[in-house]
XYZ file of C-alpha atoms in Angstrom:
343
model
C -2.838 -11.615 -26.718
C -4.776 -10.701 -23.757
C -4.006 -11.906 -20.447
C -6.127 -14.976 -19.367
C -4.225 -16.480 -16.354
C -4.052 -14.810 -13.350
C -1.632 -15.922 -10.837
C -4.497 -15.926 -8.029
C -6.457 -18.916 -9.627
C -3.634 -21.244 -10.671
C -3.361 -24.669 -8.969
C -0.385 -27.430 -8.733
C 0.287 -28.495 -12.368
C -1.585 -25.922 -14.311
C 0.290 -25.403 -17.204
C 1.190 -22.366 -17.710
C 1.283 -19.972 -21.181
C 1.202 -16.081 -20.777
C 2.466 -13.261 -19.468
C 3.985 -11.725 -16.654
C 5.471 -8.945 -14.762
C 8.770 -9.079 -13.724
C 9.021 -8.394 -10.160
C 12.512 -9.409 -9.253
C 14.904 -11.393 -10.863
C 18.437 -12.757 -9.015
C 21.116 -14.775 -10.167
C 22.632 -17.211 -8.343
C 24.839 -20.461 -8.419
C 24.300 -24.421 -8.055
C 27.173 -26.157 -5.774
C 28.952 -26.992 -8.708
C 28.487 -23.443 -9.821
C 26.090 -23.828 -12.836
C 24.328 -20.579 -12.649
C 20.599 -20.285 -12.259
C 17.951 -17.339 -12.165
C 15.327 -16.792 -8.763
C 12.547 -15.294 -10.975
C 8.927 -13.987 -9.304
C 6.681 -12.658 -11.588
C 3.196 -10.839 -10.850
C -0.151 -9.760 -11.679
C -2.863 -7.624 -10.629
C -3.998 -11.192 -8.108
C 0.043 -11.796 -6.810
C 2.687 -13.072 -7.692
C 4.471 -16.196 -7.697
C 8.310 -16.885 -8.258
C 10.936 -20.124 -8.949
C 14.134 -21.247 -10.333
C 14.715 -20.831 -13.880
C 17.830 -23.640 -14.366
C 18.652 -23.014 -17.882
C 20.182 -20.120 -20.458
C 19.899 -17.796 -16.864
C 22.405 -15.168 -17.878
C 21.044 -14.376 -20.605
C 17.981 -15.316 -19.653
C 18.162 -12.484 -16.759
C 18.812 -9.694 -19.163
C 15.365 -10.304 -20.426
C 14.039 -10.187 -17.196
C 14.495 -6.600 -15.308
C 11.995 -6.143 -13.125
C 9.496 -4.076 -14.793
C 9.656 -5.559 -17.939
C 6.860 -8.135 -19.396
C 7.563 -11.340 -20.145
C 5.773 -14.545 -22.046
C 6.151 -17.376 -19.344
C 5.521 -20.822 -20.541
C 5.930 -23.651 -17.301
C 3.921 -25.642 -15.042
C 2.625 -24.378 -11.066
C 4.089 -26.433 -8.994
C 4.398 -27.564 -4.860
C 8.013 -26.919 -2.969
C 8.163 -26.855 0.562
C 4.079 -26.764 0.899
C 3.948 -23.214 -1.200
C 2.788 -23.024 -5.150
C 5.940 -22.286 -7.537
C 6.898 -21.955 -11.069
C 8.740 -24.227 -12.942
C 9.575 -22.200 -15.823
C 10.252 -23.867 -19.429
C 10.994 -20.658 -21.617
C 11.034 -16.693 -21.617
C 10.108 -14.805 -23.898
C 10.236 -10.631 -24.032
C 6.659 -8.686 -24.827
C 7.045 -5.435 -26.537
C 5.849 -2.525 -24.056
C 3.212 -1.359 -26.589
C 1.303 -4.561 -26.402
C 1.083 -4.485 -22.635
C -2.190 -2.909 -20.399
C -0.725 -2.850 -17.207
C -4.306 -3.164 -15.583
C -3.794 -6.402 -16.047
C -0.559 -6.891 -13.726
C -0.683 -3.471 -11.467
C -2.337 -4.401 -8.072
C -4.735 -1.566 -6.135
C -7.106 -0.720 -4.138
C -10.554 -2.452 -3.957
C -12.219 0.710 -3.071
C -13.722 2.991 -5.699
C -10.848 5.825 -5.712
C -13.275 9.128 -6.872
C -15.179 8.389 -4.024
C -12.454 7.928 -1.368
C -11.097 10.953 -2.336
C -15.165 12.912 -2.154
C -14.884 11.397 1.212
C -11.262 12.804 2.935
C -11.694 16.153 1.407
C -15.636 16.223 3.003
C -13.233 15.160 6.366
C -11.230 17.964 5.827
C -14.036 20.940 5.273
C -15.336 19.032 8.971
C -11.881 20.401 10.815
C -12.821 23.258 12.788
C -9.243 25.012 13.326
C -8.528 27.441 10.431
C -5.445 26.818 10.695
C -5.321 22.841 10.027
C -7.712 23.260 7.511
C -5.961 25.881 5.309
C -3.481 23.311 5.667
C -5.229 20.526 4.502
C -6.418 22.502 2.289
C -3.730 23.219 0.443
C -2.312 19.454 -0.096
C -6.044 18.185 -0.589
C -6.911 20.960 -3.083
C -8.458 19.683 -6.603
C -5.322 20.106 -9.659
C -2.367 20.217 -6.698
C -0.005 17.941 -7.883
C 0.574 16.412 -4.430
C -2.814 15.283 -4.142
C -2.903 13.659 -7.547
C 0.045 11.870 -6.313
C -1.721 11.294 -2.713
C -4.397 9.353 -4.691
C -2.262 7.065 -6.862
C 0.415 6.386 -4.515
C 1.106 3.030 -2.556
C 0.891 3.129 1.423
C 4.294 1.180 1.244
C 6.909 -1.057 -0.804
C 5.170 -4.554 0.541
C 3.185 -5.464 3.311
C -0.218 -3.280 3.733
C -1.868 -0.987 1.372
C 0.889 -1.970 -1.171
C -0.817 -1.083 -4.696
C -2.261 2.000 -6.392
C -4.079 4.331 -4.031
C -3.060 2.380 -1.180
C -1.513 5.825 0.576
C -6.085 7.269 0.040
C -7.069 4.197 1.337
C -4.682 4.206 4.036
C -5.321 7.695 5.209
C -8.507 7.710 4.787
C -9.486 5.079 6.853
C -6.994 5.761 9.783
C -9.049 9.574 9.462
C -12.086 7.761 10.526
C -10.752 6.222 12.604
C -9.848 9.298 14.673
C -12.822 10.926 13.830
C -14.719 8.546 16.258
C -11.789 8.304 18.664
C -11.748 11.922 18.879
C -15.172 12.228 20.157
C -14.699 9.141 22.099
C -11.791 9.906 24.517
C -12.474 13.430 26.732
C -9.712 15.907 25.713
C -8.917 15.019 22.332
C -8.547 17.656 19.962
C -10.130 16.361 16.676
C -8.525 18.894 14.627
C -5.531 17.922 15.106
C -5.913 13.954 15.454
C -7.387 14.025 12.053
C -4.315 16.261 10.240
C -2.875 13.879 11.771
C -3.821 10.617 10.041
C -4.190 12.345 6.700
C -1.020 13.652 7.362
C 1.142 10.763 8.615
C 2.914 9.626 5.377
C 2.076 12.525 3.216
C 6.546 12.323 2.425
C 5.529 8.988 0.979
C 4.320 10.410 -2.497
C 7.594 11.508 -2.713
C 9.428 8.228 -0.591
C 8.117 5.900 -2.942
C 7.781 6.030 -6.697
C 5.831 2.636 -8.989
C 7.168 2.102 -12.241
C 5.355 -0.906 -14.868
C 3.917 -2.118 -10.987
C 6.986 -2.417 -9.164
C 7.220 -0.070 -6.006
C 10.944 1.187 -5.112
C 12.603 4.048 -2.946
C 13.540 6.946 -4.988
C 17.243 8.886 -3.625
C 15.337 10.928 -1.123
C 13.371 8.771 0.039
C 16.215 6.295 1.564
C 18.215 8.965 2.336
C 15.879 10.689 4.108
C 12.072 8.624 4.686
C 8.534 9.538 4.815
C 8.964 10.657 8.059
C 11.150 13.877 7.875
C 9.857 14.073 4.295
C 6.230 14.575 5.476
C 7.502 17.024 8.401
C 9.566 19.551 5.961
C 6.860 19.475 3.887
C 3.837 20.572 6.609
C 6.590 22.667 7.733
C 7.007 24.389 4.243
C 3.016 24.988 3.564
C 2.555 26.543 7.043
C 5.177 28.529 6.376
C 3.027 30.127 3.524
C 0.027 30.526 5.900
C 0.002 33.839 7.717
C -0.002 33.814 11.382
C 0.340 29.862 11.655
C 1.156 29.522 15.182
C 4.267 28.102 15.827
C 3.033 25.139 18.339
C 0.464 24.234 16.059
C 3.065 23.125 13.693
C 5.491 21.625 16.443
C 2.169 19.497 16.914
C 1.633 18.882 13.678
C 5.086 17.540 13.280
C 5.325 15.541 15.982
C 2.444 14.207 15.534
C 4.267 12.764 11.530
C 7.720 12.850 13.082
C 6.508 10.004 16.341
C 3.348 7.923 14.414
C 5.629 4.701 14.411
C 5.771 4.776 17.731
C 9.157 3.318 18.970
C 12.708 4.982 17.789
C 13.229 1.441 16.760
C 11.133 1.513 14.149
C 12.287 4.328 12.797
C 10.907 7.439 14.692
C 13.028 9.738 15.615
C 10.911 10.371 18.570
C 7.791 8.477 20.995
C 4.621 10.035 21.032
C 4.376 12.809 23.923
C 0.847 13.858 23.372
C -2.999 12.706 23.672
C -3.220 12.854 19.714
C 0.675 11.368 18.804
C -0.377 8.152 21.658
C -3.817 7.864 19.797
C -2.621 7.903 16.121
C 0.330 5.563 16.757
C -2.153 2.716 17.744
C -4.859 3.898 14.812
C -2.029 3.335 12.010
C -0.708 0.406 13.568
C -4.029 -0.996 13.876
C -5.211 0.025 10.149
C -2.031 -1.545 8.772
C -2.001 -4.923 10.092
C -5.697 -4.831 9.292
C -4.758 -4.806 6.285
C -2.661 -7.032 6.228
C -5.828 -9.602 7.196
C -7.964 -8.567 4.916
C -5.288 -9.000 2.110
C -5.164 -12.403 3.182
C -8.652 -13.109 3.849
C -9.281 -11.959 -0.233
C -7.110 -14.759 -0.997
C -8.504 -17.457 0.673
C -11.784 -19.744 -0.930
C -13.256 -20.991 2.161
C -15.598 -19.685 4.746
C -14.394 -22.563 7.417
C -11.363 -20.843 9.295
C -7.966 -22.552 8.853
C -4.990 -21.564 9.724
C -2.779 -19.500 7.753
C 0.698 -19.767 6.510
C 3.415 -18.130 9.184
C 3.282 -14.311 8.378
C 6.598 -12.865 9.558
C 5.369 -8.996 9.434
C 3.129 -10.103 12.040
C 5.227 -13.128 13.687
C 2.528 -15.925 14.297
C -0.033 -17.974 11.982
C -3.951 -17.013 12.077
C -6.771 -18.214 12.076
C -8.853 -16.704 9.480
C -12.130 -17.086 6.275
C -12.544 -15.834 3.539
C -14.417 -12.854 3.625
C -18.156 -12.748 2.412
C -18.435 -11.419 -1.666
C -20.196 -8.435 -0.103
C -18.302 -7.828 3.010
C -15.517 -7.990 -0.112
C -16.985 -5.283 -2.428
C -18.157 -3.195 0.418
C -16.306 0.905 1.406
C -17.420 1.823 4.615
C -18.652 5.452 4.154
C -20.546 7.083 7.199
C -24.148 8.779 5.934
C -23.751 12.434 6.853
C -20.467 12.399 4.158
C -21.732 10.895 2.015
C -24.783 13.308 2.142
C -22.298 16.012 2.271
C -19.565 14.890 -0.937
C -23.184 14.940 -3.198
C -24.218 18.836 -2.054
C -20.451 20.277 -2.171
C -17.872 20.643 -5.094
C -14.807 19.703 -4.650
C -11.996 22.230 -3.449
């Protein structure tokens, strides 16, 4: 049975009989003490939740996060939001699952993005920074392979396969533009900060069967500390790598959240760190808006639901088809990627 129904296409009243991936399942109780299951399922187009009233404890064993299940039920509206009224749930053998139906991924071509990122690395002037970046983004390097597949977050922005690559490349392109716009900006440092700021996420997060979660070390240390350590370890293997340059690179990584209450152990204290923080915040928020606009059908402006991550309502319209499919690529980088082989 191939998947026919995708969550983004479901409307109120629709009957559902298809396969979905379990994102979360939590047992709760009614006021009368009867157990029920709070279930959220997903596919590559989105997610949908709802209560399961019957056989909750038995179904809880089937509905483990990452498991694929066949769900029969109906789409209903509750408090102006769609939810799933589940009639029946059956397990689906792993051998019958095509994960490409369930894993959300970047809408852009990862091969083209990878080539563009490496062209930016080749454009860096500082020889020590170029060596450092070449180590992490070198063909056949394990970290580079992980970087191209990793999500950039557990939720909110770029939380899908290829999200880290998309986010880092977008930020590096903005860094390239801004480094020539403002006087006295070290282009090599700023581009390195953009490419390396979330490097630790390759080890902080893991994606298994479509579910993004934290690793043990990711919870214990976090990606800022992990990324700073990774850069320090590689720099130690580069002969005569300047100590002050390493400190500035580590500062970019450790301060890029902008405020200590947002998880940065230090606040930005250099020109490049200030710019990097704003670039990161802008790119993250614009991705949230892009994801919302991809789900809209109308080109007319309308109000969104309240967006908790942004603490506001948004006045948006759908992306035009050509806008949704576009991948921004500077002409000079495209020319270089055609002429040069990867590292």
